[in-house]
Structure formats: structure tokens, C-alpha cells
Amino acid sequence: MIRRTFLVAMLVALSGCTTMADRLRGSLTPPPGQAYAVVSLVGRAFNPDSATLGLTVSNAQGREAAQGIASLTTDTVFGEEGMSPVEGKLVLLTLPPGDYRLSSVWAHWVEDGVFGADMKIKQFKLNAPFHLESNEAVYLGEVWVDMSFLPEVALRDERKRDFGHMRRVWKVEDLSAVQIRPLSQAQAARP
């Protein structure tokens, strides 16, 4: 009952928020002098109702430049019409031009154990570099987190699904200017 009340309160609070489609107004053109980085943050958990994911992007000096968070309870990447949706979020980061790296990914979830619920938290250190030029939008691919007995992170290229989401949900029809530079699979890690 408390959980349902909390979810209803959150939905009411978020109903006043603008959607990504409202914010972008049909274009993935970043603000002047800035750049967009698009990355899907998705995962799989035995109990997705309790799972949250996060990522941290660091600048060339090693300082945190941006974060993205996805709830497997409330966030979904829908993809093209007819595709199966996945639990997670397509994240849009607005950053100044420069060199960056996906420095870490974390996961927080609950597993049912012998003696009740067991809270799990894992952080994965990564070093997946990327570069952004002024006024460009770059698709960095997918960060996939498996929250099982052996948690792991994988970096993938899921552009068909993610571009479908940008068209259907973000209402951006023309994606021809989006640069496609998926993060390197060699950078995937275990905790």
C-alpha cells in the first residue's frame, strides 16, 4: 500500500514536468556551443521493480561532467514500432565540446535471499573515451547491466532500437545529422 501511494505521488509530481519531446521540439540540435551525447542505460534484474542504474561521465581532467539514472520500474526504451521494449532509459546529456569518458556505471537492486530481501549495490569502473564537437549530437550506444549472480556491464550498439525510440517517443523525425560512435566493447568490466 505504501509503495502504491509513493508511485501515485511520484506520477502526480512528474505530471507537471515537460517531456523529452516537448524539450527537443522535433530536433536533436544542441544549444549553441554545446553538444548532445545520447546513450541508452538499460538492464536486467530478477526483480526489476527494485532496480536502479546510473552512469557517470568524466571530463578530460577526471572531474564528473554528467550523470544519467534509469529506473527499471518506471523507465522504458520502446524502439521502433513492433519491437519489444526494454527496461531502462534513453539518456540525453548536454555537454560542452571536448574529451570525455564513461568512467563508471552503478546498479542498485534487491534480491530475494534465504533470510529475506538482500540489498545489492555494484559499481563498475570503466574507461570508455569519447569526443564531442560543438553543435553535434552523438549516439554512444547502449550501456547494458546484468544484475544477476555475476553482475556485469556490456557496451553495445543498439541504434535501430534507440533511433526508433527517438522517432516515436522524442518525436525527432530527422536523425541524419546524429553521429554514430558507440563506446568501445573492450571497455566493459566486472565489479
XYZ file of C-alpha atoms in Angstrom:
191
model
C 0.000 0.000 0.000
C 2.794 2.416 0.891
C 4.599 1.585 -2.329
C 1.475 2.203 -4.412
C 0.911 5.543 -2.632
C 4.535 6.511 -3.293
C 4.216 5.647 -7.008
C 0.984 7.621 -7.346
C 2.603 10.617 -5.614
C 5.602 10.399 -7.939
C 3.380 10.237 -11.024
C 1.432 13.273 -9.874
C 4.660 15.175 -9.179
C 6.095 14.246 -12.562
C 2.927 15.080 -14.484
C 3.909 18.757 -14.424
C 7.303 18.005 -15.958
C 7.906 18.564 -19.622
C 8.537 15.531 -21.757
C 11.651 14.997 -23.821
C 9.546 15.580 -26.950
C 8.457 18.978 -25.573
C 12.041 19.861 -24.701
C 13.526 18.900 -28.077
C 10.691 20.239 -30.266
C 11.440 17.774 -33.057
C 15.185 18.447 -33.329
C 18.368 16.977 -31.886
C 20.225 20.239 -32.430
C 22.043 21.123 -29.194
C 22.080 24.631 -27.737
C 24.704 26.894 -29.381
C 28.247 25.961 -28.385
C 27.111 22.694 -26.756
C 26.862 19.061 -27.842
C 24.499 16.179 -27.169
C 25.562 12.672 -26.150
C 22.828 10.027 -26.417
C 23.238 6.701 -24.614
C 20.757 4.029 -23.578
C 21.080 2.836 -19.995
C 19.268 -0.486 -19.705
C 19.473 -3.664 -17.710
C 18.068 -6.916 -16.496
C 17.287 -7.899 -12.909
C 15.439 -10.770 -11.238
C 13.296 -8.122 -9.528
C 13.161 -5.086 -11.845
C 10.737 -3.290 -9.501
C 13.649 -2.579 -7.174
C 16.429 -1.910 -9.716
C 18.070 1.434 -10.487
C 21.038 2.102 -12.762
C 23.354 5.063 -13.090
C 26.281 6.211 -15.162
C 28.933 8.870 -14.666
C 30.717 10.781 -17.405
C 34.021 12.457 -16.540
C 35.801 15.241 -18.405
C 39.448 15.255 -19.540
C 40.538 16.418 -16.064
C 38.788 13.443 -14.428
C 36.005 15.523 -12.856
C 32.389 14.468 -13.050
C 30.736 16.188 -16.006
C 27.348 14.441 -16.185
C 25.239 11.637 -14.765
C 22.361 9.586 -16.044
C 19.940 7.496 -13.991
C 17.375 4.895 -15.053
C 14.758 3.062 -13.017
C 13.758 -0.355 -14.308
C 10.380 0.267 -12.648
C 9.400 3.457 -14.445
C 11.716 3.897 -17.468
C 11.390 2.114 -20.806
C 13.157 2.297 -24.168
C 10.454 1.493 -26.727
C 12.333 1.280 -30.015
C 10.631 1.101 -33.380
C 7.009 0.094 -33.679
C 6.712 -3.664 -33.236
C 9.952 -4.025 -31.269
C 9.914 -5.392 -27.740
C 10.593 -2.586 -25.247
C 13.451 -2.868 -22.757
C 13.612 -1.666 -19.181
C 15.827 1.397 -18.870
C 16.160 4.868 -20.293
C 17.495 6.642 -23.352
C 19.621 9.368 -21.768
C 20.364 12.733 -23.402
C 23.393 14.535 -21.960
C 24.137 18.163 -22.832
C 27.872 18.866 -22.601
C 30.383 21.436 -23.823
C 32.614 20.201 -26.656
C 35.648 18.233 -25.526
C 37.059 14.879 -24.490
C 35.102 12.691 -22.080
C 34.923 9.163 -20.810
C 32.226 6.972 -19.414
C 34.028 6.478 -16.112
C 31.619 4.341 -14.095
C 28.289 2.573 -14.022
C 26.438 1.533 -10.882
C 23.494 -0.705 -10.140
C 21.261 -0.922 -7.071
C 18.721 -3.729 -6.678
C 17.109 -6.144 -4.230
C 17.360 -9.921 -4.453
C 15.241 -12.392 -2.552
C 17.548 -14.373 -0.288
C 17.175 -17.249 2.130
C 16.641 -14.837 5.034
C 14.602 -12.231 3.170
C 15.398 -9.368 0.826
C 19.070 -8.691 0.200
C 20.133 -5.200 -0.959
C 22.797 -5.281 -3.701
C 24.949 -2.389 -4.878
C 27.675 -2.754 -7.508
C 29.878 -0.167 -9.144
C 31.746 -0.862 -12.348
C 34.784 1.253 -13.157
C 35.033 1.925 -16.886
C 37.269 3.971 -19.123
C 35.325 4.336 -22.357
C 36.511 7.566 -24.043
C 34.533 9.714 -26.467
C 34.857 13.148 -28.040
C 32.194 15.766 -28.728
C 32.430 18.627 -31.202
C 30.469 21.834 -30.816
C 26.873 21.665 -32.085
C 26.863 17.917 -32.767
C 24.694 15.082 -31.466
C 26.488 11.760 -30.955
C 24.946 8.348 -30.361
C 27.209 6.404 -27.957
C 25.287 3.122 -27.950
C 23.915 1.107 -25.065
C 25.222 0.504 -21.558
C 23.680 -2.819 -20.516
C 23.829 -4.004 -16.904
C 23.056 -7.567 -15.895
C 22.104 -7.697 -12.207
C 22.380 -11.419 -11.592
C 24.626 -13.654 -9.522
C 27.603 -12.447 -11.588
C 26.757 -8.806 -12.351
C 28.392 -7.365 -15.446
C 28.301 -4.442 -17.838
C 28.353 -4.641 -21.625
C 28.644 -1.813 -24.146
C 26.596 -2.417 -27.299
C 25.351 -0.747 -30.439
C 21.536 -0.765 -30.348
C 20.991 2.074 -32.802
C 17.959 0.557 -34.550
C 16.030 0.367 -31.285
C 17.338 3.654 -29.883
C 16.781 5.641 -33.083
C 13.271 4.174 -33.191
C 12.720 5.493 -29.646
C 13.974 8.949 -30.662
C 11.483 9.000 -33.539
C 8.489 7.546 -31.682
C 8.871 8.997 -28.185
C 11.127 12.029 -28.566
C 9.290 12.954 -31.839
C 12.550 13.647 -33.731
C 11.981 12.541 -37.333
C 15.264 13.620 -38.936
C 18.176 11.796 -37.304
C 20.517 12.068 -40.303
C 22.853 14.508 -38.521
C 23.361 12.254 -35.485
C 26.932 10.931 -35.432
C 27.186 7.227 -34.573
C 30.196 6.478 -32.360
C 29.379 3.588 -29.988
C 31.578 3.232 -26.920
C 34.202 0.502 -27.175
C 33.171 -3.025 -26.162
C 36.721 -3.564 -24.906
C 35.922 -1.250 -22.002
C 33.235 -3.474 -20.443
C 34.004 -4.551 -16.897
C 33.040 -6.573 -13.847
C 32.871 -5.086 -10.342
